[in-house]
Coordinates of C-alpha atoms in Angstrom, one line a residue:
Chain A
V3 CA 0.0 0.0 0.0
Q4 CA 2.9 2.3 0.9
D5 CA 4.4 1.6 -2.6
T6 CA 1.2 2.2 -4.3
K7 CA 0.8 5.6 -2.7
K8 CA 4.3 6.5 -3.5
L9 CA 3.7 5.5 -7.1
Q10 CA 0.6 7.5 -7.2
R11 CA 2.3 10.6 -5.8
L12 CA 5.1 10.2 -8.3
T13 CA 3.0 9.6 -11.4
A14 CA 0.6 12.5 -10.5
T15 CA 3.4 15.0 -11.1
L16 CA 4.8 13.1 -14.2
T17 CA 4.3 15.0 -17.4
Y18 CA 4.6 13.6 -20.8
Q19 CA 5.5 15.3 -23.9
P20 CA 2.6 15.3 -26.4
T21 CA 4.6 13.3 -28.9
E22 CA 5.3 10.7 -26.2
L23 CA 1.6 10.4 -25.5
A24 CA 0.8 10.0 -29.2
N25 CA 3.5 7.5 -29.8
G26 CA 2.6 5.7 -26.6
A27 CA -1.0 5.3 -27.7
Q28 CA 0.2 4.0 -31.1
E29 CA 2.6 1.5 -29.4
L30 CA -0.2 0.1 -27.2
L31 CA -2.3 -0.5 -30.3
D32 CA 0.7 -1.9 -32.1
E33 CA 1.0 -4.5 -29.4
V34 CA -2.6 -5.4 -29.9
A35 CA -2.2 -5.7 -33.7
A36 CA 1.1 -7.5 -33.7
S37 CA 0.7 -10.1 -31.0
K38 CA -2.5 -10.0 -29.1
I39 CA -4.7 -10.5 -32.1
T40 CA -2.8 -13.6 -33.0
G41 CA -3.6 -15.1 -29.6
E42 CA 0.0 -15.8 -28.8
E43 CA 0.5 -13.9 -25.6
E44 CA -1.9 -15.7 -23.4
R45 CA -1.2 -19.1 -25.0
Y46 CA -2.4 -21.0 -21.9
S47 CA -5.0 -18.8 -20.2
H48 CA -6.6 -17.5 -23.4
I49 CA -7.6 -14.3 -21.7
D50 CA -6.1 -12.1 -24.5
L51 CA -9.3 -10.0 -24.7
L52 CA -8.6 -8.6 -21.3
D53 CA -5.1 -7.6 -22.5
V54 CA -6.7 -6.1 -25.6
D55 CA -9.1 -4.1 -23.5
F56 CA -6.3 -2.8 -21.3
N57 CA -4.2 -1.7 -24.2
V58 CA -7.1 0.0 -26.0
E59 CA -8.1 1.8 -22.8
G60 CA -4.5 2.9 -22.3
A61 CA -4.3 4.2 -25.8
Q62 CA -7.6 6.0 -25.4
Q63 CA -6.5 7.7 -22.2
A64 CA -3.3 8.9 -23.9
F65 CA -5.3 10.2 -26.8
A66 CA -7.8 11.9 -24.4
Q67 CA -4.8 13.9 -22.9
L68 CA -4.1 15.2 -26.3
Q69 CA -7.6 15.7 -27.5
P70 CA -8.1 19.3 -26.3
A71 CA -5.0 20.6 -28.0
L72 CA -5.4 18.4 -31.0
T73 CA -9.0 19.6 -31.5
R74 CA -7.6 23.2 -31.9
I75 CA -5.0 22.0 -34.4
D76 CA -7.1 19.6 -36.5
P77 CA -10.7 19.2 -35.5
V78 CA -11.6 16.8 -38.4
L79 CA -8.7 14.4 -37.6
T80 CA -9.6 14.5 -33.9
K81 CA -13.2 13.6 -34.6
T82 CA -12.2 10.8 -36.9
I83 CA -9.9 9.2 -34.3
A84 CA -12.5 9.6 -31.5
A85 CA -15.2 7.9 -33.7
R86 CA -12.8 5.1 -34.6
F87 CA -11.9 4.6 -30.9
D88 CA -15.7 4.3 -30.2
A89 CA -16.0 1.7 -33.0
L90 CA -13.0 -0.2 -31.6
D91 CA -14.6 -0.2 -28.1
K92 CA -17.8 -1.6 -29.5
A93 CA -15.8 -4.4 -31.3
V94 CA -14.1 -5.3 -28.0
D95 CA -17.2 -5.0 -25.9
A96 CA -19.0 -7.4 -28.2
H97 CA -17.0 -10.2 -26.6
R98 CA -17.6 -9.3 -23.0
N99 CA -18.9 -12.1 -20.8
G100 CA -19.7 -11.4 -17.1
E101 CA -19.4 -15.1 -16.2
D102 CA -15.8 -15.4 -17.1
I103 CA -13.3 -14.3 -14.5
S104 CA -11.5 -12.1 -17.2
G105 CA -14.8 -10.5 -18.1
F106 CA -14.5 -11.7 -21.7
V107 CA -15.0 -14.8 -23.6
R108 CA -11.9 -16.9 -24.0
Y109 CA -9.9 -16.0 -27.1
T110 CA -10.1 -19.5 -28.5
T111 CA -13.9 -19.1 -29.0
L112 CA -13.4 -16.3 -31.5
S113 CA -13.9 -17.1 -35.1
A114 CA -11.5 -16.0 -37.8
D115 CA -14.0 -13.3 -38.9
D116 CA -14.2 -12.0 -35.3
K117 CA -10.4 -11.7 -35.1
R118 CA -10.3 -10.0 -38.5
A119 CA -12.9 -7.5 -37.5
L120 CA -10.9 -6.7 -34.3
A121 CA -7.7 -6.3 -36.3
A122 CA -9.4 -4.1 -38.8
A123 CA -10.9 -1.9 -36.0
V124 CA -7.4 -1.5 -34.5
K125 CA -5.9 -0.6 -37.9
A126 CA -8.7 1.9 -38.5
V127 CA -7.6 3.9 -35.4
Q128 CA -3.9 3.5 -36.0
E129 CA -3.9 5.0 -39.5
P130 CA -5.2 8.4 -38.5
L131 CA -3.5 8.2 -35.1
S132 CA -0.1 7.9 -36.9
R133 CA -0.5 11.5 -38.0
V134 CA -1.0 13.0 -34.6
A135 CA 2.7 13.1 -33.3
Q136 CA 3.7 15.4 -36.1
K137 CA 0.7 17.6 -35.5
V138 CA 1.2 18.1 -31.8
A139 CA 5.0 18.3 -32.1
S140 CA 4.8 21.2 -34.6
Q141 CA 2.6 23.1 -32.1
S142 CA 4.7 22.6 -29.0
Chain B
V23 CA 2.5 19.6 -63.2
S24 CA 3.2 22.3 -60.8
D25 CA 2.5 22.3 -57.1
T26 CA -0.4 24.7 -57.3
S27 CA -2.2 22.8 -60.1
R28 CA -1.7 19.6 -58.2
R29 CA -3.3 21.1 -55.1
R30 CA -6.1 22.4 -57.2
F31 CA -6.5 18.9 -58.6
L32 CA -6.8 17.4 -55.2
G33 CA -9.2 20.2 -54.2
S34 CA -11.5 19.4 -57.1
A35 CA -11.3 15.6 -56.4
L36 CA -12.5 16.2 -52.9
G37 CA -14.6 19.2 -53.5
T38 CA -17.0 17.2 -55.5
L39 CA -17.6 15.1 -52.4
G40 CA -18.5 18.1 -50.4
L41 CA -15.6 17.7 -48.1
A42 CA -14.2 20.6 -46.2
A43 CA -10.6 19.5 -46.0
A44 CA -8.6 16.5 -46.8
G45 CA -6.3 16.7 -43.8
G46 CA -8.4 15.1 -41.2
T47 CA -10.3 12.4 -42.9
G48 CA -7.9 11.0 -45.5
Y49 CA -4.4 11.3 -46.7
A50 CA -3.1 14.4 -48.4
V51 CA -3.1 12.4 -51.6
A52 CA -1.0 14.0 -54.2
A53 CA 0.8 16.2 -51.8
S54 CA 3.1 18.8 -53.0
T55 CA 6.4 17.2 -52.8
E56 CA 6.2 14.6 -55.5
R57 CA 8.5 14.6 -58.5
T58 CA 7.5 15.5 -62.0
D59 CA 10.0 13.4 -63.9
A60 CA 10.3 13.8 -67.6
G61 CA 12.0 11.1 -69.6
R62 CA 10.4 8.1 -67.9
P63 CA 9.9 5.1 -70.1
A64 CA 6.8 5.8 -72.2
A65 CA 4.8 2.9 -70.8
Q66 CA 2.0 4.9 -69.4
V67 CA -1.6 4.0 -70.0
P68 CA -4.0 7.0 -69.8
F69 CA -6.1 6.8 -66.6
Y70 CA -9.0 8.9 -67.8
G71 CA -11.2 8.0 -70.7
A72 CA -14.6 6.9 -71.9
H73 CA -13.9 3.3 -70.7
Q74 CA -11.8 2.2 -67.7
A75 CA -8.3 1.2 -68.7
G76 CA -7.4 -2.4 -68.0
I77 CA -10.1 -3.9 -70.2
A78 CA -9.2 -3.0 -73.8
T79 CA -5.6 -2.2 -72.8
P80 CA -3.2 -4.9 -74.2
A81 CA -2.9 -7.3 -71.4
Q82 CA 0.1 -6.4 -69.1
D83 CA 2.3 -9.2 -67.8
R84 CA 1.4 -9.1 -64.1
L85 CA -1.7 -8.9 -62.0
A86 CA -2.6 -8.0 -58.4
F87 CA -6.3 -8.3 -57.7
A88 CA -8.2 -7.5 -54.5
A89 CA -11.8 -7.8 -53.4
F90 CA -12.9 -5.5 -50.6
T91 CA -15.7 -5.7 -48.0
V92 CA -17.0 -2.3 -47.1
T93 CA -17.2 -2.0 -43.3
T94 CA -18.5 1.5 -42.9
Q95 CA -22.3 2.2 -42.7
D96 CA -21.8 5.8 -43.7
V97 CA -22.2 6.3 -47.5
T98 CA -20.2 9.6 -47.3
E99 CA -17.2 7.7 -46.0
L100 CA -17.5 5.2 -48.9
Q101 CA -17.7 8.0 -51.5
Q102 CA -14.8 9.7 -49.9
M103 CA -12.7 6.5 -50.2
L104 CA -13.6 6.1 -53.8
G105 CA -12.6 9.7 -54.4
L106 CA -9.3 9.2 -52.7
W107 CA -8.7 6.0 -54.7
A108 CA -9.3 7.9 -57.9
A109 CA -6.9 10.7 -57.0
A110 CA -4.3 8.1 -55.9
A111 CA -4.8 6.0 -59.1
A112 CA -4.3 9.1 -61.3
Q113 CA -0.9 9.5 -59.6
M114 CA 0.2 5.9 -59.6
T115 CA -0.7 5.3 -63.3
K116 CA 1.8 8.1 -64.1
G117 CA 4.4 6.4 -62.1
L118 CA 4.2 8.8 -59.3
P119 CA 3.7 8.1 -55.6
V120 CA 0.2 8.8 -54.1
G121 CA 1.9 11.4 -51.9
A122 CA 5.2 12.2 -50.4
V123 CA 7.6 9.3 -49.7
E124 CA 9.8 11.6 -47.6
T125 CA 7.7 13.3 -45.0
A126 CA 8.3 14.9 -41.6
P127 CA 10.2 12.7 -39.2
L128 CA 7.3 12.1 -36.9
V129 CA 4.7 11.1 -39.4
P130 CA 4.6 8.0 -41.6
P131 CA 5.2 8.6 -45.3
I132 CA 2.0 9.1 -47.3
D133 CA 3.1 6.7 -50.0
T134 CA 4.3 3.2 -48.9
G135 CA 7.3 3.7 -51.1
E136 CA 8.1 0.4 -52.7
A137 CA 7.4 1.6 -56.2
Y138 CA 9.3 4.8 -55.7
G139 CA 11.6 5.3 -58.7
L140 CA 10.0 2.6 -60.7
P141 CA 8.3 3.6 -64.1
A142 CA 4.6 3.5 -64.5
S143 CA 5.0 0.1 -66.1
S144 CA 1.7 0.3 -68.0
L145 CA -0.2 0.3 -64.7
T146 CA -3.9 0.2 -65.0
I147 CA -6.3 0.2 -62.1
T148 CA -9.9 -1.0 -62.8
V149 CA -12.6 -0.9 -60.2
G150 CA -16.0 -2.7 -60.1
F151 CA -18.9 -3.1 -57.7
G152 CA -20.1 -6.5 -56.5
P153 CA -23.8 -7.5 -56.1
S154 CA -23.5 -7.3 -52.3
L155 CA -22.9 -3.6 -52.4
F156 CA -26.4 -3.1 -53.7
D157 CA -28.1 -4.1 -50.5
D158 CA -29.7 -1.9 -47.9
R159 CA -26.6 -0.2 -46.6
F160 CA -26.0 2.6 -49.0
G161 CA -29.3 3.1 -50.7
L162 CA -28.2 1.5 -53.9
K163 CA -30.9 -1.2 -54.1
G164 CA -32.7 0.4 -57.0
K165 CA -29.4 1.0 -58.9
R166 CA -28.4 -2.6 -59.4
P167 CA -28.1 -3.6 -63.1
A168 CA -30.0 -6.7 -64.0
A169 CA -26.9 -8.1 -65.5
L170 CA -25.1 -7.9 -62.1
A171 CA -26.9 -11.1 -60.9
E172 CA -25.1 -13.5 -58.5
L173 CA -23.6 -16.3 -60.6
P174 CA -25.6 -19.5 -60.3
A175 CA -23.9 -22.7 -59.0
F176 CA -22.2 -24.5 -61.9
P177 CA -21.6 -28.2 -62.3
G178 CA -18.4 -29.2 -60.6
D179 CA -18.0 -26.0 -58.6
T180 CA -15.8 -26.4 -55.5
L181 CA -15.8 -22.7 -54.4
A182 CA -14.3 -21.5 -51.2
A183 CA -16.2 -18.6 -49.5
E184 CA -12.9 -17.0 -48.4
R185 CA -11.9 -16.7 -52.1
S186 CA -15.2 -15.5 -53.4
G187 CA -17.4 -12.4 -53.6
G188 CA -16.7 -8.9 -52.4
D189 CA -18.4 -5.5 -52.4
I190 CA -15.7 -3.9 -54.5
G191 CA -13.2 -5.5 -56.9
V192 CA -9.9 -3.9 -57.9
Q193 CA -7.8 -5.2 -60.8
A194 CA -4.3 -3.7 -60.9
C195 CA -2.3 -4.8 -64.0
A196 CA 1.3 -3.8 -64.8
D197 CA 4.4 -5.0 -66.5
D198 CA 6.2 -5.0 -63.1
P199 CA 4.6 -7.0 -60.2
Q200 CA 5.9 -4.6 -57.6
V201 CA 4.0 -1.7 -59.3
A202 CA 0.8 -3.8 -59.4
F203 CA 1.1 -4.8 -55.7
H204 CA 1.9 -1.3 -54.7
A205 CA -1.4 -0.1 -56.1
I206 CA -3.4 -2.7 -54.2
R207 CA -1.5 -2.1 -51.0
N208 CA -2.0 1.7 -51.1
F209 CA -5.7 1.3 -51.9
A210 CA -6.1 -1.0 -48.8
R211 CA -4.3 1.6 -46.7
L212 CA -6.5 4.4 -48.0
A213 CA -9.5 2.2 -47.3
R214 CA -8.5 1.8 -43.6
G215 CA -11.6 2.3 -41.4
T216 CA -13.9 2.2 -44.5
A217 CA -13.3 -1.1 -46.2
V218 CA -11.1 -4.2 -45.6
L219 CA -9.6 -6.7 -47.9
K220 CA -11.7 -9.8 -48.4
W221 CA -9.3 -11.7 -50.6
T222 CA -6.5 -11.0 -52.9
Q223 CA -4.9 -12.8 -55.8
L224 CA -1.5 -12.3 -57.6
G225 CA -1.1 -13.4 -61.1
F226 CA 2.5 -13.9 -62.4
G227 CA 1.9 -14.2 -66.1
R228 CA -0.8 -13.2 -68.6
T229 CA -2.7 -16.0 -70.3
S230 CA -4.6 -13.9 -72.8
S231 CA -3.8 -11.6 -75.7
T232 CA -6.3 -8.8 -76.0
S233 CA -4.7 -7.1 -78.9
T234 CA -3.8 -8.3 -82.4
A235 CA -0.3 -7.0 -81.7
Q236 CA 0.2 -9.6 -78.9
A237 CA 1.1 -13.3 -79.3
T238 CA -1.1 -15.8 -77.6
P239 CA 0.7 -16.9 -74.3
R240 CA 0.6 -20.4 -73.0
N241 CA -1.3 -21.5 -69.8
L242 CA 0.2 -23.7 -67.1
M243 CA -0.9 -26.7 -69.1
G244 CA 1.5 -25.6 -71.8
F245 CA -1.3 -24.8 -74.3
K246 CA -2.2 -21.7 -76.2
D247 CA -5.8 -21.0 -75.0
G248 CA -7.9 -18.0 -76.0
T249 CA -6.5 -17.6 -79.6
R250 CA -9.8 -16.3 -80.7
N251 CA -10.2 -13.9 -77.9
V252 CA -12.1 -10.6 -78.4
K253 CA -9.4 -8.1 -79.6
A254 CA -9.5 -4.4 -78.7
E255 CA -9.0 -3.5 -82.3
D256 CA -12.3 -5.1 -83.3
A257 CA -14.7 -2.2 -82.5
S258 CA -17.8 -4.1 -83.4
D259 CA -17.0 -7.1 -81.2
M260 CA -16.1 -4.7 -78.3
D261 CA -19.5 -3.0 -78.7
R262 CA -21.4 -6.2 -79.2
W263 CA -19.8 -8.3 -76.5
V264 CA -17.8 -6.1 -74.0
W265 CA -19.2 -2.6 -73.4
A266 CA -22.5 -2.4 -71.5
D267 CA -25.1 -0.1 -73.0
G268 CA -26.6 1.0 -69.7
S269 CA -30.1 0.2 -70.9
D270 CA -31.5 -0.5 -67.5
Q271 CA -29.0 1.5 -65.4
T272 CA -27.6 4.5 -67.2
W273 CA -24.6 4.8 -64.8
M274 CA -23.3 1.6 -66.4
K275 CA -23.2 2.9 -70.0
G276 CA -19.7 2.4 -71.4
G277 CA -18.9 0.0 -68.5
S278 CA -18.5 -3.7 -68.5
F279 CA -19.2 -6.8 -66.3
L280 CA -16.3 -8.7 -64.9
V281 CA -16.4 -12.3 -64.0
A282 CA -13.4 -13.6 -61.9
R283 CA -12.9 -17.3 -61.4
R284 CA -9.9 -18.9 -59.6
I285 CA -9.4 -22.1 -61.5
R286 CA -6.9 -24.5 -59.9
M287 CA -5.2 -26.9 -62.3
L288 CA -4.2 -30.3 -61.1
V289 CA -0.9 -29.9 -62.9
E290 CA 0.7 -33.1 -61.5
S291 CA -2.2 -35.1 -63.0
W292 CA -1.9 -33.2 -66.2
D293 CA 1.8 -33.9 -66.4
T294 CA 1.1 -37.7 -66.5
A295 CA -1.5 -37.5 -69.3
S296 CA -0.1 -38.5 -72.7
L297 CA 0.4 -35.9 -75.4
A298 CA -2.5 -37.4 -77.4
D299 CA -4.8 -37.1 -74.3
Q300 CA -3.7 -33.5 -73.7
E301 CA -4.3 -32.5 -77.3
Q302 CA -7.7 -34.2 -77.5
T303 CA -8.7 -32.5 -74.2
F304 CA -8.0 -29.0 -75.6
G305 CA -8.7 -29.7 -79.3
R306 CA -5.4 -28.0 -80.2
V307 CA -1.9 -29.1 -81.2
K308 CA 0.3 -28.5 -78.2
D309 CA 3.4 -27.3 -80.2
T310 CA 1.8 -24.9 -82.8
G311 CA -1.5 -24.1 -81.0
A312 CA -3.3 -25.0 -84.3
P313 CA -6.8 -26.5 -84.1
M314 CA -6.7 -30.2 -84.4
G315 CA -6.1 -31.3 -88.0
K316 CA -4.9 -27.8 -89.0
H317 CA -1.4 -26.3 -89.3
G318 CA -1.5 -22.7 -88.0
E319 CA -2.7 -21.3 -84.7
F320 CA -5.2 -19.0 -86.4
D321 CA -6.5 -21.5 -88.9
R322 CA -10.3 -21.9 -88.9
P323 CA -11.0 -24.8 -86.5
N324 CA -12.7 -27.9 -87.9
F325 CA -14.8 -28.9 -84.9
E326 CA -15.8 -32.1 -86.4
A327 CA -12.2 -33.2 -86.2
M328 CA -12.3 -32.8 -82.4
P329 CA -13.9 -35.0 -79.7
A330 CA -17.3 -33.7 -78.8
N331 CA -16.1 -32.7 -75.3
A332 CA -12.9 -30.9 -76.4
H333 CA -12.4 -27.6 -74.6
V334 CA -12.1 -25.5 -77.8
R335 CA -15.1 -27.0 -79.3
L336 CA -17.4 -26.4 -76.3
A337 CA -16.1 -22.9 -75.6
A338 CA -16.3 -21.8 -79.2
P339 CA -18.7 -19.0 -80.0
T340 CA -20.5 -21.3 -82.6
A341 CA -21.3 -23.7 -79.7
N342 CA -22.7 -20.8 -77.6
G343 CA -25.0 -18.8 -79.9
G344 CA -22.1 -16.7 -81.0
A345 CA -21.4 -15.5 -77.5
K346 CA -17.8 -14.2 -76.9
L347 CA -15.9 -13.0 -73.9
L348 CA -12.9 -10.7 -73.5
R349 CA -10.6 -12.9 -71.5
R350 CA -7.9 -11.3 -69.5
G351 CA -6.7 -14.0 -67.1
Y352 CA -3.4 -14.7 -65.4
S353 CA -1.5 -17.7 -64.2
Y354 CA -1.1 -18.0 -60.5
T355 CA 0.6 -20.1 -57.9
D356 CA 0.0 -19.9 -54.2
G357 CA 2.5 -22.4 -52.9
I358 CA 1.4 -26.0 -52.2
D359 CA -1.7 -27.6 -50.9
P360 CA -0.8 -28.5 -47.3
D361 CA -2.8 -31.7 -47.3
T362 CA -1.3 -33.2 -50.4
G363 CA 2.0 -31.4 -51.1
L364 CA 0.7 -30.7 -54.6
L365 CA 1.1 -27.4 -56.3
D366 CA -1.8 -24.9 -55.8
A367 CA -1.4 -23.4 -59.2
G368 CA -3.7 -22.5 -62.2
L369 CA -5.5 -19.8 -63.9
F370 CA -7.1 -16.7 -62.4
F371 CA -9.7 -16.3 -65.1
L372 CA -10.9 -12.8 -65.7
A373 CA -13.5 -12.1 -68.4
Y374 CA -15.1 -8.8 -69.4
Q375 CA -18.5 -8.9 -71.0
R376 CA -21.7 -7.0 -71.7
D377 CA -24.0 -9.3 -69.8
P378 CA -22.8 -12.4 -67.9
R379 CA -26.3 -13.9 -68.0
E380 CA -26.0 -14.2 -71.8
Q381 CA -22.2 -14.9 -72.0
F382 CA -20.2 -16.3 -69.1
V383 CA -23.1 -18.2 -67.5
P384 CA -24.4 -20.2 -70.5
I385 CA -20.8 -20.9 -71.6
Q386 CA -19.8 -22.1 -68.2
Q387 CA -22.9 -24.2 -67.7
R388 CA -21.9 -26.1 -70.9
L389 CA -18.2 -26.3 -70.0
G390 CA -18.9 -27.3 -66.3
A391 CA -21.1 -30.1 -67.5
H392 CA -19.2 -31.5 -70.4
D393 CA -15.6 -30.1 -70.8
A394 CA -13.0 -32.8 -71.0
L395 CA -10.7 -30.4 -69.1
N396 CA -12.9 -30.8 -65.9
E397 CA -10.8 -33.8 -65.0
Y398 CA -7.8 -31.6 -64.5
I399 CA -9.3 -28.3 -63.1
R400 CA -11.3 -27.1 -60.0
H401 CA -13.1 -23.8 -59.7
T402 CA -12.0 -22.7 -56.2
G403 CA -13.1 -19.0 -56.2
S404 CA -15.7 -16.8 -57.9
A405 CA -16.8 -13.2 -58.1
V406 CA -18.7 -10.9 -60.4
F407 CA -18.5 -7.1 -60.6
A408 CA -20.2 -4.3 -62.4
V409 CA -17.3 -2.2 -63.8
P410 CA -18.5 1.4 -64.4
P411 CA -17.4 3.5 -67.4
G412 CA -14.1 5.5 -67.3
L413 CA -13.4 8.5 -65.3
S414 CA -13.7 11.8 -67.2
G415 CA -10.9 13.7 -65.5
P416 CA -9.7 15.1 -62.1
G417 CA -12.7 15.3 -59.8
D418 CA -14.5 12.3 -61.2
W419 CA -14.4 9.1 -59.2
W420 CA -15.6 5.5 -59.5
G421 CA -19.3 5.4 -59.0
K422 CA -19.9 9.2 -59.0
T423 CA -22.9 8.8 -61.2
L424 CA -24.1 5.7 -59.4
F425 CA -24.3 7.7 -56.2
A426 CA -25.7 10.8 -57.8

């Protein structure tokens, strides 16, 4: 508990550069696209969807930090990314299952079409998100 | 072309879609930093014209084909993607990248870059719409041409769903495989969030001649097939058998209908068939390509000299009420069949026509039921697309009149 509090105190004052946030969001999604969609990370427990959910949430939080500034720089791009994050959320939420301890169905039950839809939803965010770092860097 | 006119060009391409700005929703296609090389090899096929290029164009050596599934429910996003594709295609068919290859350090390059520095290589990009696009999603139900009917099941079909269908089909042909692949890859990238790839097919060598200036190539069975193909120089055949008249849907006037069939050849079985068997199966002499009993490839066939189920005899226009197709297929190989270790290779058959119901369908019903070749082939994929007419110029895009 002590450590957690210490960690909270430290992170509260941490500030990230806008480009770090943008790249961090992209890296979290890259992880999803590159290894989690293939089901190779949780080879034994098959709770990959929980990992996916964490990564997506993390990426979304990083993006949320940038959103106010980015909206001023490029409102259309910001809206596109936000809408695609919403679509990705929906694609992940479709596999929620309250009865499983992970909160999601086991990854092994997903069909090839399910996995392709998830991968496409991730890519749909990544493509416009990849243009954010340059935008925020040029303004800071 | 100067920077400013290029910008104006992009502006007009997107302006017609009612978009405020390109920056947020798509790429800055045709951004300002591209080169304007003079002195490239002349092999450029004009992108704009009454008909889409890639049909009457003398068949290039290489193919990259892709079928897309549209994932957005928003018709504006779909139109925007088709507009971006058109702007990108206008660039790539000139041998230019879709946008800057060298960009700012923190942003990915606009063009993927693998065709950078390569000539246009006769690249053509031909786009068509599948029957599934005309459902409830985009309000196109009443715009579906009658000729764009789903193909019926044919005798002997062994189609795989994952190699069949698609809302949109894109045929990229070029004399360099990297140039053709580059076009498909960048289309898929521009489609991100709007459409996804459903299946793709590479073709490594043309199997058809679509011009009298071209020799007839051999297929993977070692035969010349398609000697009597519709040739681009024959205007009356093109009008009679290839170009759609748009009688029921005016947006298709000057377009064509494309049937794609992935036809696997059991090449190992074929290779153990005797020469006499092979020649009787096709109805041609293997060496010269002459019809059986004749000497030259282009001699008039004597069908009576062939077995009743010979391929050439059954596929001939005289056996099919005069019906002809413009065939534009490619040989393919996709490695080996994991179950048997046999080559997965054959013909990716592409045929343009005015109305598949009166051309491909009756011909294939006859071939599927009787063709001696059936012992050695399997149809493993199938798709049909309505290919709209050509784009008139910058600002026009595929399906603009369809959505109007």
